[in-house]
Structures are given as structure tokens and as C-alpha cells.
Short mmCIF file of C-alpha atoms in Angstrom, two decimals:
data_model
loop_
_atom_site.label_atom_id
_atom_site.label_comp_id
_atom_site.label_asym_id
_atom_site.label_seq_id
_atom_site.Cartn_x
_atom_site.Cartn_y
_atom_site.Cartn_z
CA ASP A 1 0.00 0.00 0.00
CA THR A 2 1.52 3.31 -1.10
CA GLU A 3 -1.30 5.57 -0.04
CA VAL A 4 -1.00 8.96 1.57
CA THR A 5 -4.32 10.48 2.57
CA GLN A 6 -5.11 14.15 3.07
CA THR A 7 -8.11 15.94 4.55
CA PRO A 8 -9.96 18.03 3.74
CA LYS A 9 -9.98 17.82 -0.03
CA HIS A 10 -11.07 21.45 -0.35
CA LEU A 11 -10.93 24.32 2.14
CA VAL A 12 -12.17 27.89 1.93
CA MET A 13 -11.11 30.22 4.71
CA GLY A 14 -11.09 33.89 5.53
CA MET A 15 -7.94 35.78 6.41
CA THR A 16 -8.79 35.75 10.12
CA ASN A 17 -9.63 32.05 10.36
CA LYS A 18 -7.61 29.26 11.91
CA LYS A 19 -7.73 25.90 10.16
CA SER A 20 -5.65 22.74 9.91
CA LEU A 21 -4.70 20.39 7.10
CA LYS A 22 -4.14 16.75 7.93
CA CYS A 23 -2.01 14.07 6.31
CA GLU A 24 -1.71 10.39 7.17
CA GLN A 25 0.36 7.47 5.95
CA HIS A 26 0.61 3.87 7.15
CA MET A 27 3.64 2.76 5.14
CA GLY A 28 6.03 3.02 8.06
CA HIS A 29 7.77 5.97 6.45
CA ARG A 30 9.85 8.13 8.78
CA ALA A 31 10.06 11.24 6.60
CA MET A 32 7.06 13.45 5.81
CA TYR A 33 6.84 16.58 3.70
CA TRP A 34 4.60 19.55 3.02
CA TYR A 35 4.65 21.14 -0.43
CA LYS A 36 2.78 24.12 -1.85
CA GLN A 37 1.80 24.05 -5.51
CA LYS A 38 0.46 27.02 -7.43
CA ALA A 39 -1.36 26.50 -10.72
CA LYS A 40 0.85 25.49 -13.65
CA LYS A 41 3.92 25.32 -11.37
CA PRO A 42 5.92 22.50 -9.80
CA PRO A 43 5.55 21.74 -6.08
CA GLU A 44 7.60 23.91 -3.74
CA LEU A 45 8.97 22.33 -0.59
CA MET A 46 7.80 23.92 2.65
CA PHE A 47 8.74 21.58 5.51
CA VAL A 48 10.40 18.23 6.10
CA TYR A 49 9.95 16.07 9.18
CA SER A 50 12.40 13.27 9.83
CA TYR A 51 11.64 10.86 12.67
CA GLU A 52 8.99 13.29 13.92
CA LYS A 53 11.44 16.16 14.16
CA LEU A 54 11.39 19.22 11.92
CA SER A 55 14.52 18.97 9.80
CA ILE A 56 13.86 21.50 7.04
CA ASN A 57 11.89 24.74 7.02
CA GLU A 58 12.22 26.47 3.67
CA SER A 59 11.79 29.98 5.08
CA VAL A 60 8.04 29.58 5.28
CA PRO A 61 6.06 32.42 6.93
CA SER A 62 5.03 31.79 10.53
CA ARG A 63 1.35 31.84 9.56
CA PHE A 64 2.04 28.23 8.50
CA SER A 65 2.81 25.98 11.48
CA PRO A 66 3.61 22.30 10.94
CA GLU A 67 3.16 19.59 13.51
CA CYS A 68 4.06 15.89 13.51
CA PRO A 69 2.17 14.23 16.40
CA ASN A 70 3.48 10.75 15.55
CA SER A 71 5.20 8.86 12.76
CA SER A 72 1.96 8.44 10.77
CA LEU A 73 0.46 11.90 11.04
CA LEU A 74 1.40 15.33 9.78
CA ASN A 75 -0.59 18.51 10.30
CA LEU A 76 -0.30 21.98 8.87
CA HIS A 77 -1.91 24.67 11.02
CA LEU A 78 -3.01 27.78 9.18
CA HIS A 79 -3.63 31.20 10.72
CA ALA A 80 -4.08 34.68 9.28
CA LEU A 81 -3.41 33.57 5.75
CA GLN A 82 -3.29 35.89 2.75
CA PRO A 83 -5.08 35.44 -0.58
CA GLU A 84 -1.73 34.65 -2.23
CA ASP A 85 -1.55 31.55 -0.03
CA SER A 86 -4.32 30.00 -2.09
CA ALA A 87 -2.84 26.88 -3.65
CA LEU A 88 -2.82 23.09 -3.65
CA TYR A 89 -1.07 21.78 -0.53
CA LEU A 90 0.53 18.41 -1.00
CA CYS A 91 1.77 16.02 1.63
CA ALA A 92 4.34 13.34 0.84
CA SER A 93 6.21 10.64 2.69
CA SER A 94 9.32 8.54 2.14
CA GLN A 95 11.21 5.86 4.00
CA GLU A 96 14.23 8.03 4.69
CA SER A 97 14.84 11.68 5.35
CA THR A 98 17.05 13.94 3.30
CA SER A 99 20.01 12.95 5.46
CA GLY A 100 20.17 9.54 3.84
CA GLY A 101 18.61 7.28 1.29
CA ALA A 102 18.98 9.69 -1.59
CA GLY A 103 17.11 7.39 -3.91
CA GLU A 104 14.06 6.96 -1.72
CA THR A 105 10.78 7.65 -3.47
CA GLN A 106 8.42 10.28 -2.15
CA TYR A 107 4.78 9.23 -2.29
CA PHE A 108 2.29 12.06 -2.59
CA GLY A 109 -1.22 12.48 -1.29
CA PRO A 110 -4.06 13.91 -3.40
CA GLY A 111 -3.66 17.36 -1.87
CA THR A 112 -5.88 19.95 -0.22
CA ARG A 113 -7.02 22.77 -2.46
CA LEU A 114 -7.05 25.91 -0.33
CA LEU A 115 -8.79 29.16 -1.18
CA VAL A 116 -8.18 32.17 1.04
CA LEU A 117 -10.74 34.96 0.73
CA ALA B 1 23.86 21.90 -6.62
CA GLN B 2 21.29 20.18 -8.79
CA SER B 3 18.70 21.27 -11.30
CA VAL B 4 16.31 19.92 -13.89
CA THR B 5 15.31 21.39 -17.23
CA GLN B 6 12.23 20.19 -19.04
CA LEU B 7 12.16 21.32 -22.65
CA GLY B 8 8.70 22.37 -23.76
CA SER B 9 6.00 23.50 -21.39
CA HIS B 10 3.44 21.83 -23.68
CA VAL B 11 3.72 18.80 -25.96
CA SER B 12 0.89 17.84 -28.29
CA VAL B 13 0.53 14.39 -29.86
CA SER B 14 -2.17 12.45 -31.62
CA GLU B 15 -3.63 9.34 -30.07
CA GLY B 16 -1.43 6.39 -31.05
CA ALA B 17 1.65 8.53 -31.71
CA LEU B 18 4.97 8.35 -29.91
CA VAL B 19 5.27 10.37 -26.72
CA LEU B 20 8.63 12.00 -25.97
CA LEU B 21 9.04 14.31 -22.99
CA ARG B 22 12.50 15.73 -22.51
CA CYS B 23 14.40 16.13 -19.26
CA ASN B 24 17.99 17.23 -18.73
CA TYR B 25 19.58 17.35 -15.31
CA SER B 26 22.55 18.93 -13.65
CA SER B 27 24.13 17.34 -10.62
CA SER B 28 27.60 17.41 -9.09
CA VAL B 29 27.19 13.86 -7.76
CA PRO B 30 25.50 10.78 -9.22
CA PRO B 31 21.80 11.58 -9.33
CA TYR B 32 18.59 9.76 -8.68
CA LEU B 33 15.97 10.74 -11.24
CA PHE B 34 12.21 10.51 -11.12
CA TRP B 35 9.25 11.10 -13.40
CA TYR B 36 5.92 11.97 -11.79
CA VAL B 37 2.53 12.47 -13.45
CA GLN B 38 -0.19 14.77 -12.17
CA TYR B 39 -3.73 14.49 -13.44
CA PRO B 40 -6.05 17.50 -13.02
CA ASN B 41 -6.91 18.24 -9.41
CA GLN B 42 -4.85 15.32 -8.12
CA GLY B 43 -1.54 14.71 -6.39
CA LEU B 44 1.64 13.45 -7.99
CA GLN B 45 1.96 9.81 -8.96
CA LEU B 46 5.33 8.15 -9.49
CA LEU B 47 5.78 6.87 -13.05
CA LEU B 48 9.32 5.57 -12.72
CA LYS B 49 12.69 6.24 -11.15
CA TYR B 50 16.36 5.76 -11.96
CA THR B 51 18.64 4.64 -9.14
CA SER B 52 21.67 3.42 -11.12
CA ALA B 53 20.59 -0.24 -11.32
CA ALA B 54 19.77 -0.05 -15.04
CA THR B 55 19.90 2.78 -17.55
CA LEU B 56 16.60 1.83 -19.19
CA VAL B 57 13.82 2.11 -16.66
CA LYS B 58 10.31 0.81 -17.25
CA GLY B 59 7.44 2.38 -15.39
CA ILE B 60 3.70 2.20 -15.12
CA ASN B 61 1.19 2.77 -17.91
CA GLY B 62 3.68 1.76 -20.64
CA PHE B 63 6.14 4.58 -20.00
CA GLU B 64 9.89 4.17 -19.95
CA ALA B 65 12.92 6.42 -19.63
CA GLU B 66 16.59 6.05 -20.49
CA PHE B 67 19.38 7.53 -18.39
CA LYS B 68 22.17 8.90 -20.59
CA LYS B 69 25.05 10.19 -18.53
CA SER B 70 26.94 11.58 -21.52
CA GLU B 71 23.93 13.70 -22.45
CA THR B 72 22.79 14.34 -18.84
CA SER B 73 19.34 13.35 -19.99
CA PHE B 74 16.46 11.25 -18.73
CA HIS B 75 13.78 11.54 -21.41
CA LEU B 76 10.39 9.90 -20.94
CA THR B 77 8.84 7.92 -23.79
CA LYS B 78 5.76 5.89 -24.61
CA PRO B 79 5.33 4.13 -27.96
CA SER B 80 1.64 4.90 -28.38
CA ALA B 81 -0.23 7.74 -26.68
CA HIS B 82 -3.63 7.22 -25.19
CA MET B 83 -6.19 9.90 -24.40
CA SER B 84 -5.84 9.03 -20.72
CA ASP B 85 -2.15 10.06 -20.82
CA ALA B 86 -3.13 13.73 -21.00
CA ALA B 87 -1.67 15.24 -17.82
CA GLU B 88 1.22 17.28 -16.40
CA TYR B 89 4.53 15.46 -16.18
CA PHE B 90 7.33 16.45 -13.82
CA CYS B 91 10.93 15.32 -13.95
CA ALA B 92 12.78 15.50 -10.63
CA VAL B 93 16.33 14.95 -9.40
CA LYS B 94 17.75 14.07 -6.02
CA SER B 95 21.40 13.58 -5.15
CA GLY B 96 23.38 13.19 -1.99
CA TYR B 97 21.72 14.88 0.97
CA SER B 98 19.64 17.24 -1.13
CA THR B 99 15.90 17.60 -1.31
CA LEU B 100 13.90 16.67 -4.39
CA THR B 101 14.20 19.28 -7.14
CA PHE B 102 11.45 19.42 -9.75
CA GLY B 103 11.50 20.67 -13.29
CA LYS B 104 8.86 23.18 -14.38
CA GLY B 105 6.67 20.46 -15.84
CA THR B 106 5.41 19.55 -19.29
CA MET B 107 1.72 19.41 -20.12
CA LEU B 108 0.98 16.52 -22.47
CA LEU B 109 -2.02 17.11 -24.74
CA VAL B 110 -3.44 14.13 -26.65
CA SER B 111 -5.81 14.68 -29.55
CA PRO B 112 -8.09 12.05 -31.10
#
């Protein structure tokens, strides 16, 4: 099973709202990722968790707050977002983190399409 | 440092024709190379990957890619396009301790 699930599928929020995106995998992977994808663009890496610890933060604004409660779950907490944050948010997982296993495949979830009004 | 260049933001083929999507990479160490496909409003699905075991890599849905070190290329091919192949295709490279770097993507359009 190579499935990564994400909820919700769609989310509309105002600039003052607080919401969370959720990601789950049961492949025993120890690395999990958040990407942001704008229309007609490739995914942009936001955060990497390795063994439940934040290992990479690609200078993402603090209005995005990641959390990894356990090895199967990854959350992205959203607060005071801007309209330009509207995008497809993708979660991925792989067996290894960026510190090893260079050839490990990242498996992606279906994404959450976020619209900020 | 590593990078990927995908030539052609759009490629149009007729159903049944050969599909060729080009990818060139740059990497200071031996790379691992991936092709992902993204259908509208979906996540990325792995088509195939090169990890130095064999230069010709076969993937899902009849796609294959050949690693050519001398040309720093990893082009994706399929002998006969199907309407269901219409999607965005991303080439990606990973080497050493780096994160995955994506190309800008190529939209494959298939006409009847």
C-alpha cells in the first residue's frame, strides 16, 4: 500500500480564520513533507519532518505551522493567511529523510485545495 | 547543486503517436531521477525512477525512460499515446543529501 491520505480535499477560509490540514500514511515511512503548488507550477517544498522532528523549514512564513504528532500523522496549522496563499497543498512521505537514502521515493497524497478569501 | 530542465511547457501528440518528454539534469554527484505524473486536481503519482541499477527504466502505464550520462538526460517515452495520458509530467532529481528538485513540468495534450 503506497497511499497517503489528506483531509480536507477542499478548504475555503477567511484571512482571520484558523484551520488545519491533515495528512496520514501507514507505510512506516519516517520522513514526511509539506509542499505548496500554485497553478501550472511544480511543487515547492515547505517543511520536512524526519523521525517526527522538523529537519527543514524552507523559510516559510510563521502563519504556517507544521506539527508531527506521531510517525503516521502530519498537520499543517493555518492562521491569518493571505489570498496569495491560495494553492494546492501536498503532503508526501518517504522511507528516509534527506540525510540519507537519496534514492528513496516520495509518495504524494491527493492534496488539499485551499482558497483564502 | 542540482537542477532539472524540461524542454517544452506543452507537448501535443495524436492518439497512437509516440510520446517523448525531454528532461535534462545537472548534478555534481550521481543523481537519482524521477518522473511523476499529475492528473487535473490530483496529487503526484510516481511513473518511474532511476537509481543506477539499469539505464533503461520501465514504469507504469507503458512509459519508460533512459538515463544517458553523456547527455545528462532522462527523457520519458511511450510508444503509443492514449487519451488518458493527458496530464502534467514532472521530472525531478535528487542527489546526496539534497531535497527533491522538480523541473517546471510539461503538459501533455493528446488529440483524437
